[in-house]
Amino acid sequence: MPTISFPTTPFADQKPGTSGLRKKVRVFEQPGYAENFLQSIFDVVARSEGATLVIGGDGRYYNRTVIQQAIRIAAANGYARALVGRGGILSTPAVSHLIRKSGASGGLILSASHNPAGRDGDFGIKYNGANGGPATEQVTDAIYARSLTIDRWLAVEGPDLDLEQLGCHRVGAMNVEIIDPVTDYADLMEELFDFAAIREAVAAGFTMAFDAMHAVTGPYAVELFEKRLGFAAGTVRNAVPLEDFGGGHPDPNLVHARDLHDLMMSKAAPDFGAASDGDGDRNLIIGRGCYITPSDSLAMLAANAHLAPAYARGLRGIARSMPTSTAADRVAAELGIPCFETPTGWKFFGNLLDAGMVTICGEESAGTGSDHVREKDGLWAILLWLNILAVRNLSVADLARAHWERFGRNYYARHDYEDLPAADAAVLMRRLESVLPDLAGTAYSGLEIKKADSFTYDDPVDGASSRNQGLRILFKDDSRAVLRLSGTGTEGATLRIYLERYQSPGGNLSGDTTEILADIAVAVSELAGIREHLGRDQPDVVT
């Protein structure tokens, strides 16, 4: 199979966001678009002779096309071995695990995560490094710089491979192995958690509903929940990955997983409900009549992680993204371990995990994980919940109540203003940032501001500094608001506003979140000029 050099010209829009390059499918379908970006990756990333590359994705439309090209391009760029999930399927945490287990130099994840799929949907390419985690800002900046000067991409000429059949192939000088995408990951989960305790609870009548949202976790969930743990057939709903996710939006929140929410709030609710997203790195946790916010989930998992075999010796530390509530900080303080506050994006946890400074990490956007891989991991979080509930013999609602009585409750919500004109959103943020130094002592909607700043993160491991990571407003009563523009969309801009108010253990622990946070929402809307700059009276999504 000869190697061919294809002349090309740069595309100006291939700057990766917080989780790789995401665009509409129609953008990736432009001749040379995906090839340019893949070649830019291979021109930049470090690898040794005989390097292995892991390739997989969430099963969305256009995955198979790009996987075939990625194999050819990797072979032309000197990789000795490629591990490819059968059918092109590999969840994001499974890719991370395979990179680490196989000693690969890195991996390609073909996904736009929780974004919609299909011919008119979104697509994405992300590179993870040898530690199994997302490429650092330094690497993604270098990839982008190369994409602006690229003049050729290389590929080995040859036919498409049959991605459905397990086995080995030869593409140029590279060995390609089509592997079972589920077994290695499922085996790892069984090592981490007390499956015997969960099986005992299931045998005693504990029930569950899991919504795979026709995305990548379906095969993994069937193997783990139904085959290995003994939950009834049908526990996993929407289990077959589809190229358009069944026409749904694979974001596990109360809007897009509404059917699960309605079930869990009904008289027919099972004991436990959960869901995951497009590529398997996010999670939704909901008990009978009791929704658990991602921020609370992180704190509750950290407080009880010692009940799982992998964490029986305790945690070294906790890390959370800056917009995530401070509930985990209170757990860390009681446990006598550090809690690190990072920018949004799992890549910022990588150094802390590699340095052994933290064990568990989490983000308000429903991502939770630990040092078992270098990605957030939806099924891992769900299994840890099952482990804890089985050992403590509590319902989700009882566990939440006991946690708040011990640590207090952080009432929390996120307001998303979606599909905004990017220029309008940028003007709002620039204007607000310009007045931050003058806000202390001023009041909005009766709330006095104690402090306001733009978040800067100085990595305690390598000293790298990341600026402009969100605007923070701290009120005198220690309530908090955060504003930031999201980096995971493909069209327009999304403004996210995070609201938080703490109630101590002796305070109101059973209030209505909307009512508790109402004055903060009004104050922030007034301060930021939401109606003036965006023409909006209400957010599009509240979670």
Coordinates of C-alpha atoms in Angstrom, one line a residue:
M1 CA 0.0 0.0 0.0
P2 CA 1.7 3.2 -1.2
T3 CA 1.8 6.4 0.9
I4 CA 0.4 9.4 -0.9
S5 CA 0.9 13.1 -0.1
F6 CA -2.2 15.1 -0.8
P7 CA -1.7 18.9 -1.3
T8 CA -4.0 21.0 0.8
T9 CA -4.7 24.5 2.1
P10 CA -5.5 25.5 5.7
F11 CA -8.9 26.0 7.2
A12 CA -8.9 29.0 9.6
D13 CA -11.5 27.6 12.0
Q14 CA -9.8 24.5 13.5
K15 CA -9.0 25.9 16.9
P16 CA -10.0 23.2 19.5
G17 CA -12.3 24.1 22.3
T18 CA -12.5 22.6 25.8
S19 CA -13.0 19.2 24.4
G20 CA -11.4 19.0 21.0
L21 CA -12.7 20.3 17.6
R22 CA -16.5 20.4 17.3
K23 CA -18.4 21.5 14.2
K24 CA -21.5 20.7 12.3
V25 CA -21.2 17.5 10.2
R26 CA -21.5 19.7 7.0
V27 CA -18.3 21.5 8.0
F28 CA -16.4 18.2 8.5
E29 CA -17.7 17.0 5.2
Q30 CA -15.7 19.6 3.3
P31 CA -13.0 18.0 1.3
G32 CA -9.8 17.8 3.4
Y33 CA -11.3 19.2 6.5
A34 CA -11.1 16.2 8.8
E35 CA -7.8 15.1 7.1
N36 CA -6.2 18.5 7.7
F37 CA -7.0 18.4 11.4
L38 CA -5.9 14.7 11.8
Q39 CA -2.6 15.5 10.0
S40 CA -2.1 18.6 12.2
I41 CA -2.4 16.3 15.2
F42 CA 0.1 13.8 14.0
D43 CA 2.5 16.6 12.9
V44 CA 2.5 17.9 16.5
V45 CA 2.1 15.1 19.1
A46 CA 5.0 13.3 20.5
R47 CA 5.4 9.5 20.0
S48 CA 8.2 7.0 19.9
E49 CA 9.0 4.4 17.2
G50 CA 6.5 1.6 17.3
A51 CA 3.8 3.8 18.8
T52 CA 0.2 2.6 19.3
L53 CA -2.9 4.7 18.6
V54 CA -6.4 4.0 20.0
I55 CA -9.3 5.0 17.8
G56 CA -13.0 5.0 18.6
G57 CA -16.1 7.1 19.0
D58 CA -19.7 7.4 20.1
G59 CA -21.3 5.9 17.0
R60 CA -22.7 9.2 15.7
Y61 CA -23.1 9.9 12.0
Y62 CA -19.8 10.3 10.1
N63 CA -17.8 8.3 12.7
R64 CA -17.1 5.4 10.4
T65 CA -16.0 7.7 7.5
V66 CA -13.5 9.5 9.6
I67 CA -12.3 6.4 11.4
Q68 CA -11.4 4.9 8.0
Q69 CA -9.4 8.0 7.1
A70 CA -7.8 8.2 10.5
I71 CA -6.5 4.6 10.1
R72 CA -5.0 5.5 6.7
I73 CA -3.4 8.7 7.9
A74 CA -2.1 7.2 11.1
A75 CA -0.4 4.4 9.0
A76 CA 1.2 7.0 6.7
N77 CA 2.5 8.9 9.7
G78 CA 4.5 6.0 11.1
Y79 CA 2.2 4.4 13.8
A80 CA 3.0 0.8 14.2
R81 CA -0.3 -0.3 15.7
A82 CA -3.9 0.9 16.0
L83 CA -6.6 -0.4 18.4
V84 CA -10.1 0.3 17.0
G85 CA -13.4 -0.4 18.7
R86 CA -15.7 -2.8 16.9
G87 CA -18.2 -0.8 14.8
G88 CA -16.1 2.3 15.6
I89 CA -17.5 2.2 19.1
L90 CA -15.5 3.2 22.2
S91 CA -16.7 5.4 25.0
T92 CA -14.5 8.3 26.0
P93 CA -13.5 6.7 29.4
A94 CA -12.9 3.4 27.6
V95 CA -10.5 5.1 25.3
S96 CA -8.7 6.6 28.2
H97 CA -8.4 3.2 29.9
L98 CA -7.2 1.5 26.7
I99 CA -4.5 4.1 26.2
R100 CA -3.2 3.5 29.7
K101 CA -3.6 -0.3 29.6
S102 CA -1.9 -0.7 26.2
G103 CA 0.8 1.8 26.7
A104 CA -0.4 3.7 23.6
S105 CA 1.1 7.1 22.8
G106 CA -2.4 8.5 22.5
G107 CA -5.9 8.2 21.1
L108 CA -8.5 9.7 18.9
I109 CA -12.0 10.2 20.2
L110 CA -14.6 10.9 17.5
S111 CA -17.5 12.6 19.3
A112 CA -19.3 15.8 20.0
S113 CA -20.2 14.5 23.4
H114 CA -23.7 15.5 24.5
N115 CA -24.4 17.5 21.3
P116 CA -27.0 16.2 18.8
A117 CA -26.0 13.9 16.0
G118 CA -27.2 12.9 12.5
R119 CA -26.6 14.3 9.1
D120 CA -27.6 17.8 10.3
G121 CA -26.0 17.4 13.7
D122 CA -22.6 17.8 15.2
F123 CA -19.3 16.0 14.9
G124 CA -16.0 16.2 16.8
I125 CA -12.4 15.0 17.0
K126 CA -10.4 15.0 20.2
Y127 CA -6.9 13.8 20.9
N128 CA -5.9 12.3 24.2
G129 CA -2.3 11.8 25.2
A130 CA -0.3 9.0 26.7
N131 CA -1.7 9.5 30.2
G132 CA -5.2 8.8 28.7
G133 CA -6.3 12.4 29.3
P134 CA -7.3 15.2 27.0
A135 CA -4.5 17.0 25.3
T136 CA -3.2 20.0 27.3
E137 CA -3.7 23.6 26.2
Q138 CA -0.1 23.7 25.0
V139 CA -0.7 20.7 22.7
T140 CA -4.0 22.0 21.4
D141 CA -2.5 25.4 20.7
A142 CA 0.3 23.7 18.8
I143 CA -2.2 21.7 16.8
Y144 CA -4.2 24.8 15.9
A145 CA -1.0 26.6 14.9
R146 CA 0.0 23.7 12.6
S147 CA -3.5 23.7 11.1
L148 CA -3.0 27.3 9.9
T149 CA 0.2 26.4 8.0
I150 CA -0.5 22.9 6.8
D151 CA 0.1 22.3 3.1
R152 CA -0.3 18.5 2.8
W153 CA -1.7 15.4 4.5
L154 CA -0.5 11.9 4.2
A155 CA -2.4 8.7 3.8
V156 CA -1.8 5.1 2.9
E157 CA -3.8 4.0 -0.1
G158 CA -6.2 1.1 0.4
P159 CA -9.8 -0.1 0.9
D160 CA -12.0 0.4 3.9
L161 CA -11.7 -2.1 6.7
D162 CA -14.6 -4.2 8.0
L163 CA -15.1 -2.5 11.4
E164 CA -17.7 -5.1 12.5
Q165 CA -15.4 -8.1 12.6
L166 CA -13.0 -8.6 15.4
G167 CA -9.5 -9.4 14.2
C168 CA -6.2 -8.1 12.8
H169 CA -5.5 -6.2 9.5
R170 CA -2.5 -4.7 7.9
V171 CA -2.6 -1.1 6.6
G172 CA 0.7 -0.2 5.1
A173 CA 3.2 -1.1 7.8
M174 CA 0.7 -0.6 10.6
N175 CA -1.2 -3.4 12.4
V176 CA -4.8 -2.7 13.0
E177 CA -6.7 -4.6 15.6
I178 CA -10.5 -4.4 15.7
I179 CA -11.3 -5.1 19.4
D180 CA -14.3 -5.7 21.6
P181 CA -15.0 -2.2 23.0
V182 CA -16.7 -3.3 26.2
T183 CA -14.8 -6.1 28.0
D184 CA -11.6 -4.3 29.1
Y185 CA -13.7 -1.4 30.6
A186 CA -16.2 -3.7 32.3
D187 CA -13.4 -5.7 33.8
L188 CA -11.9 -2.5 35.2
M189 CA -15.2 -1.5 36.8
E190 CA -15.5 -4.9 38.4
E191 CA -12.1 -4.4 40.0
L192 CA -13.0 -1.0 41.4
F193 CA -16.4 -1.7 43.0
D194 CA -18.1 -4.2 45.3
F195 CA -20.1 -6.1 42.7
A196 CA -21.0 -8.8 45.2
A197 CA -22.7 -6.2 47.5
I198 CA -24.6 -4.7 44.5
R199 CA -25.7 -8.2 43.3
E200 CA -27.0 -9.0 46.8
A201 CA -29.0 -5.8 46.8
V202 CA -30.4 -6.6 43.3
A203 CA -31.3 -10.1 44.4
A204 CA -33.1 -8.6 47.4
G205 CA -35.3 -6.5 45.1
F206 CA -33.3 -3.3 44.4
T207 CA -34.5 -1.9 41.0
M208 CA -33.0 0.6 38.6
A209 CA -33.8 2.4 35.3
F210 CA -30.9 3.5 33.1
D211 CA -31.3 5.6 29.9
A212 CA -28.4 5.1 27.5
M213 CA -30.1 7.7 25.2
H214 CA -29.3 5.6 22.1
A215 CA -25.6 6.6 22.6
V216 CA -22.4 4.9 23.3
T217 CA -23.0 3.5 26.8
G218 CA -25.8 1.1 25.8
P219 CA -23.6 -1.9 25.2
Y220 CA -21.5 -1.1 28.3
A221 CA -24.6 -0.7 30.5
V222 CA -26.2 -4.0 29.3
E223 CA -23.0 -5.8 30.1
L224 CA -22.5 -4.2 33.5
F225 CA -26.0 -3.8 34.8
E226 CA -27.9 -6.6 33.3
K227 CA -25.3 -9.3 32.7
R228 CA -22.8 -8.8 35.5
L229 CA -24.9 -7.3 38.3
G230 CA -28.2 -9.1 37.6
F231 CA -30.6 -6.3 37.0
A232 CA -33.6 -7.4 35.0
A233 CA -33.6 -7.4 31.2
G234 CA -34.9 -4.0 30.0
T235 CA -33.3 -2.1 32.9
V236 CA -31.2 -0.4 30.2
R237 CA -33.4 1.7 28.0
N238 CA -32.5 3.0 24.5
A239 CA -29.6 0.6 24.6
V240 CA -28.7 0.5 20.9
P241 CA -26.3 3.2 19.7
L242 CA -27.8 5.1 16.7
E243 CA -26.1 7.5 14.3
D244 CA -28.7 10.2 15.2
F245 CA -29.2 9.1 18.9
G246 CA -32.8 8.3 17.9
G247 CA -33.4 11.9 17.1
G248 CA -32.8 12.9 20.8
H249 CA -30.3 15.2 22.5
P250 CA -27.9 12.9 24.5
D251 CA -27.4 15.3 27.4
P252 CA -28.4 13.7 30.7
N253 CA -30.2 16.5 32.3
L254 CA -33.8 17.1 33.4
V255 CA -34.7 18.5 30.1
H256 CA -33.4 15.9 27.7
A257 CA -33.8 12.9 30.0
R258 CA -37.4 14.0 30.8
D259 CA -38.9 10.5 30.4
L260 CA -36.6 9.2 33.0
H261 CA -37.3 12.1 35.3
D262 CA -41.0 11.6 35.0
L263 CA -40.7 7.9 35.7
M264 CA -38.6 8.6 38.8
M265 CA -41.2 11.1 40.1
S266 CA -44.1 8.7 39.6
K267 CA -45.6 5.9 41.7
A268 CA -44.0 3.4 39.4
A269 CA -40.5 4.6 40.1
P270 CA -37.7 2.1 40.6
D271 CA -35.2 2.6 43.5
F272 CA -32.6 4.3 41.3
G273 CA -32.5 6.1 38.0
A274 CA -29.5 7.1 36.0
A275 CA -28.4 8.2 32.5
S276 CA -25.3 9.0 30.5
D277 CA -24.5 11.1 27.5
G278 CA -23.4 10.7 23.9
D279 CA -19.8 9.5 24.6
G280 CA -20.3 8.1 28.1
D281 CA -18.5 10.6 30.2
R282 CA -21.4 12.4 31.9
N283 CA -24.1 11.1 34.3
L284 CA -27.5 11.9 35.7
I285 CA -28.4 10.6 39.2
I286 CA -32.0 10.5 40.3
G287 CA -33.6 8.6 43.1
R288 CA -37.3 7.9 43.7
G289 CA -38.7 11.4 44.0
C290 CA -35.2 12.9 44.5
Y291 CA -32.9 14.5 41.9
I292 CA -29.2 14.9 42.8
T293 CA -27.4 17.8 41.2
P294 CA -24.0 17.0 39.8
S295 CA -22.3 19.2 42.3
D296 CA -24.0 17.4 45.2
S297 CA -23.2 14.1 43.6
L298 CA -19.5 14.8 43.6
A299 CA -19.7 15.8 47.3
M300 CA -21.7 12.7 48.3
L301 CA -19.5 10.3 46.3
A302 CA -16.4 11.8 47.9
A303 CA -17.9 11.5 51.4
N304 CA -18.7 7.8 50.9
A305 CA -16.1 6.6 48.4
H306 CA -14.3 4.6 51.1
L307 CA -17.1 2.1 50.9
A308 CA -15.8 0.9 47.5
P309 CA -12.8 -1.4 47.4
A310 CA -10.7 0.9 45.2
Y311 CA -11.0 3.8 47.6
A312 CA -11.1 2.0 50.9
R313 CA -7.8 3.7 52.0
G314 CA -9.3 7.1 51.6
L315 CA -8.9 9.9 49.1
R316 CA -5.7 12.0 48.5
G317 CA -7.7 15.0 47.4
I318 CA -10.7 16.3 45.5
A319 CA -10.7 18.6 42.5
R320 CA -13.7 20.5 41.0
S321 CA -14.2 23.0 38.2
M322 CA -14.6 26.6 39.4
P323 CA -18.3 26.8 38.5
T324 CA -19.1 23.6 40.4
S325 CA -20.6 24.3 43.8
T326 CA -18.4 24.3 46.9
A327 CA -20.2 21.3 48.4
A328 CA -17.1 19.2 47.8
D329 CA -14.9 21.7 49.6
R330 CA -16.8 21.1 52.8
V331 CA -16.3 17.3 52.5
A332 CA -12.6 17.8 51.8
A333 CA -12.3 20.1 54.9
E334 CA -13.9 17.5 57.1
L335 CA -11.8 14.7 55.7
G336 CA -8.6 16.8 56.1
I337 CA -7.7 16.6 52.4
P338 CA -7.1 19.4 49.8
C339 CA -9.8 20.5 47.4
F340 CA -8.5 22.1 44.2
E341 CA -10.5 24.6 42.1
T342 CA -9.7 24.5 38.4
P343 CA -11.1 25.9 35.1
T344 CA -13.8 24.1 33.2
G345 CA -12.4 21.2 31.1
W346 CA -11.3 17.8 32.3
K347 CA -7.8 18.4 30.9
F348 CA -7.1 20.7 33.9
F349 CA -7.5 17.7 36.3
G350 CA -4.9 15.6 34.5
N351 CA -1.8 17.1 36.1
L352 CA -3.3 16.8 39.6
L353 CA -4.2 13.2 38.9
D354 CA -0.9 12.3 37.4
A355 CA 0.9 13.9 40.4
G356 CA -1.2 11.9 42.9
M357 CA -2.6 15.0 44.4
V358 CA -6.3 14.1 44.0
T359 CA -8.4 10.9 43.7
I360 CA -11.8 12.2 42.7
C361 CA -12.8 15.0 40.4
G362 CA -16.0 16.5 39.2
E363 CA -17.7 19.2 37.2
E364 CA -21.2 20.8 37.5
S365 CA -21.9 19.7 33.9
A366 CA -22.5 16.2 35.1
G367 CA -18.9 14.9 34.7
T368 CA -17.4 12.9 37.6
G369 CA -14.4 10.6 37.7
S370 CA -11.4 9.4 39.5
D371 CA -7.8 8.4 39.0
H372 CA -8.8 5.1 37.4
V373 CA -8.7 6.9 34.0
R374 CA -8.0 10.5 32.9
E375 CA -11.5 11.3 31.8
K376 CA -14.8 11.9 33.4
D377 CA -16.7 8.6 33.5
G378 CA -20.5 8.4 33.6
L379 CA -20.8 4.7 34.3
W380 CA -18.1 4.8 37.0
A381 CA -20.2 7.4 38.9
I382 CA -23.3 5.4 38.6
L383 CA -21.6 2.2 39.8
L384 CA -20.1 4.1 42.8
W385 CA -23.6 5.3 43.6
L386 CA -24.9 1.7 43.4
N387 CA -21.9 0.5 45.6
I388 CA -22.6 3.1 48.3
L389 CA -26.4 2.5 48.3
A390 CA -25.9 -1.2 48.6
V391 CA -23.4 -1.0 51.4
R392 CA -25.3 1.6 53.4
N393 CA -28.7 0.1 52.6
L394 CA -30.2 3.6 52.1
S395 CA -32.4 5.2 49.4
V396 CA -31.0 8.1 47.4
A397 CA -33.3 10.5 49.3
D398 CA -32.1 9.2 52.6
L399 CA -28.5 9.4 51.7
A400 CA -28.9 13.0 50.4
R401 CA -30.7 14.0 53.6
A402 CA -28.0 12.5 55.8
H403 CA -25.3 14.3 53.8
W404 CA -27.0 17.7 54.1
E405 CA -27.6 17.2 57.9
R406 CA -23.8 16.5 58.2
F407 CA -22.3 19.1 55.8
G408 CA -25.1 21.5 55.0
R409 CA -26.7 22.1 51.6
N410 CA -25.5 24.1 48.7
Y411 CA -28.5 25.1 46.7
Y412 CA -27.4 25.4 43.1
A413 CA -28.6 25.9 39.6
R414 CA -27.3 26.6 36.1
H415 CA -29.1 28.9 33.7
D416 CA -28.1 28.5 30.0
Y417 CA -28.8 31.1 27.4
E418 CA -28.3 29.2 24.1
D419 CA -27.7 30.1 20.4
L420 CA -26.8 33.7 21.2
P421 CA -25.2 35.9 18.6
A422 CA -21.5 35.5 19.5
A423 CA -20.8 39.2 19.2
D424 CA -23.7 40.1 21.7
A425 CA -22.5 37.5 24.2
A426 CA -18.9 38.8 23.9
V427 CA -20.0 42.4 24.5
L428 CA -21.9 41.4 27.6
M429 CA -18.9 39.6 29.1
R430 CA -16.4 42.4 28.2
R431 CA -18.6 45.0 29.7
L432 CA -19.1 43.1 32.9
E433 CA -15.4 42.3 33.2
S434 CA -14.6 46.0 32.8
V435 CA -16.6 46.9 35.9
L436 CA -15.5 44.0 38.1
P437 CA -13.0 46.2 40.1
D438 CA -15.7 48.6 41.1
L439 CA -18.4 46.1 42.2
A440 CA -17.4 45.5 45.8
G441 CA -19.8 47.3 48.1
T442 CA -22.5 47.8 45.4
A443 CA -25.9 46.1 45.7
Y444 CA -28.2 44.6 43.2
S445 CA -31.7 43.3 44.1
G446 CA -30.9 43.9 47.7
L447 CA -27.7 41.7 47.6
E448 CA -24.4 43.5 48.4
I449 CA -21.4 42.3 46.5
K450 CA -18.3 41.5 48.6
K451 CA -15.9 40.6 45.8
A452 CA -15.8 40.1 42.0
D453 CA -13.0 38.9 39.8
S454 CA -12.1 37.0 36.6
F455 CA -10.8 33.5 37.5
T456 CA -7.2 32.7 36.8
Y457 CA -5.8 29.2 37.5
D458 CA -2.1 28.6 38.3
D459 CA -1.5 24.9 37.9
P460 CA 0.2 23.7 41.2
V461 CA 2.1 21.0 39.3
D462 CA 3.7 22.7 36.3
G463 CA 3.0 26.4 37.0
A464 CA 1.0 27.0 33.8
S465 CA -1.4 29.9 34.1
S466 CA -4.9 29.9 32.5
R467 CA -6.6 33.3 32.5
N468 CA -10.1 34.5 31.7
Q469 CA -11.8 31.3 32.9
G470 CA -15.0 32.9 34.1
L471 CA -16.3 35.8 36.1
R472 CA -17.1 35.3 39.8
I473 CA -19.4 37.4 41.9
L474 CA -19.3 36.7 45.6
F475 CA -22.1 38.4 47.7
K476 CA -21.8 39.5 51.3
D477 CA -23.9 36.5 52.5
D478 CA -21.4 34.2 50.8
S479 CA -23.9 33.4 48.0
R480 CA -22.1 33.2 44.6
A481 CA -22.7 33.6 40.9
V482 CA -20.4 32.7 38.0
L483 CA -20.7 33.7 34.4
R484 CA -18.9 32.1 31.5
L485 CA -19.2 31.4 27.8
S486 CA -19.3 27.7 27.0
G487 CA -16.7 26.1 24.7
T488 CA -18.6 23.0 23.7
G489 CA -21.2 24.3 21.2
T490 CA -20.9 24.4 17.4
E491 CA -23.2 27.3 16.5
G492 CA -23.6 30.7 18.1
A493 CA -22.6 31.2 21.8
T494 CA -24.0 29.8 25.1
L495 CA -23.9 32.0 28.2
R496 CA -23.9 29.9 31.4
I497 CA -24.8 31.5 34.7
Y498 CA -24.3 29.5 37.9
L499 CA -26.1 30.4 41.1
E500 CA -25.3 29.1 44.6
R501 CA -26.4 29.7 48.2
Y502 CA -25.3 27.7 51.2
Q503 CA -27.5 26.6 54.1
S504 CA -25.7 25.2 57.2
P505 CA -26.8 21.9 58.8
G506 CA -29.2 23.7 61.1
G507 CA -30.8 25.8 58.3
N508 CA -33.4 25.2 55.6
L509 CA -32.4 21.9 54.0
S510 CA -35.6 21.1 52.2
G511 CA -36.4 24.3 50.4
D512 CA -37.3 24.9 46.8
T513 CA -34.1 25.6 44.8
T514 CA -35.8 28.1 42.5
E515 CA -37.2 30.1 45.4
I516 CA -33.9 29.9 47.4
L517 CA -31.9 31.3 44.4
A518 CA -34.5 33.7 43.0
D519 CA -32.9 36.9 44.4
I520 CA -29.5 35.9 43.1
A521 CA -30.9 35.3 39.6
V522 CA -32.5 38.7 39.6
A523 CA -29.4 40.4 40.8
V524 CA -27.2 38.8 38.2
S525 CA -29.6 39.5 35.4
E526 CA -29.7 43.2 36.4
L527 CA -25.9 43.4 36.9
A528 CA -25.0 41.7 33.6
G529 CA -27.8 43.4 31.6
I530 CA -29.2 40.2 30.2
R531 CA -32.2 41.8 28.6
E532 CA -30.3 44.9 27.4
H533 CA -27.5 42.9 25.7
L534 CA -29.2 39.6 24.8
G535 CA -32.9 40.5 24.5
R536 CA -33.8 37.6 26.7
D537 CA -36.1 37.5 29.7
Q538 CA -35.6 33.8 30.6
P539 CA -32.8 31.2 30.1
D540 CA -33.4 28.5 27.6
V541 CA -32.4 25.7 30.0
V542 CA -32.3 25.6 33.8
T543 CA -30.6 22.6 35.4

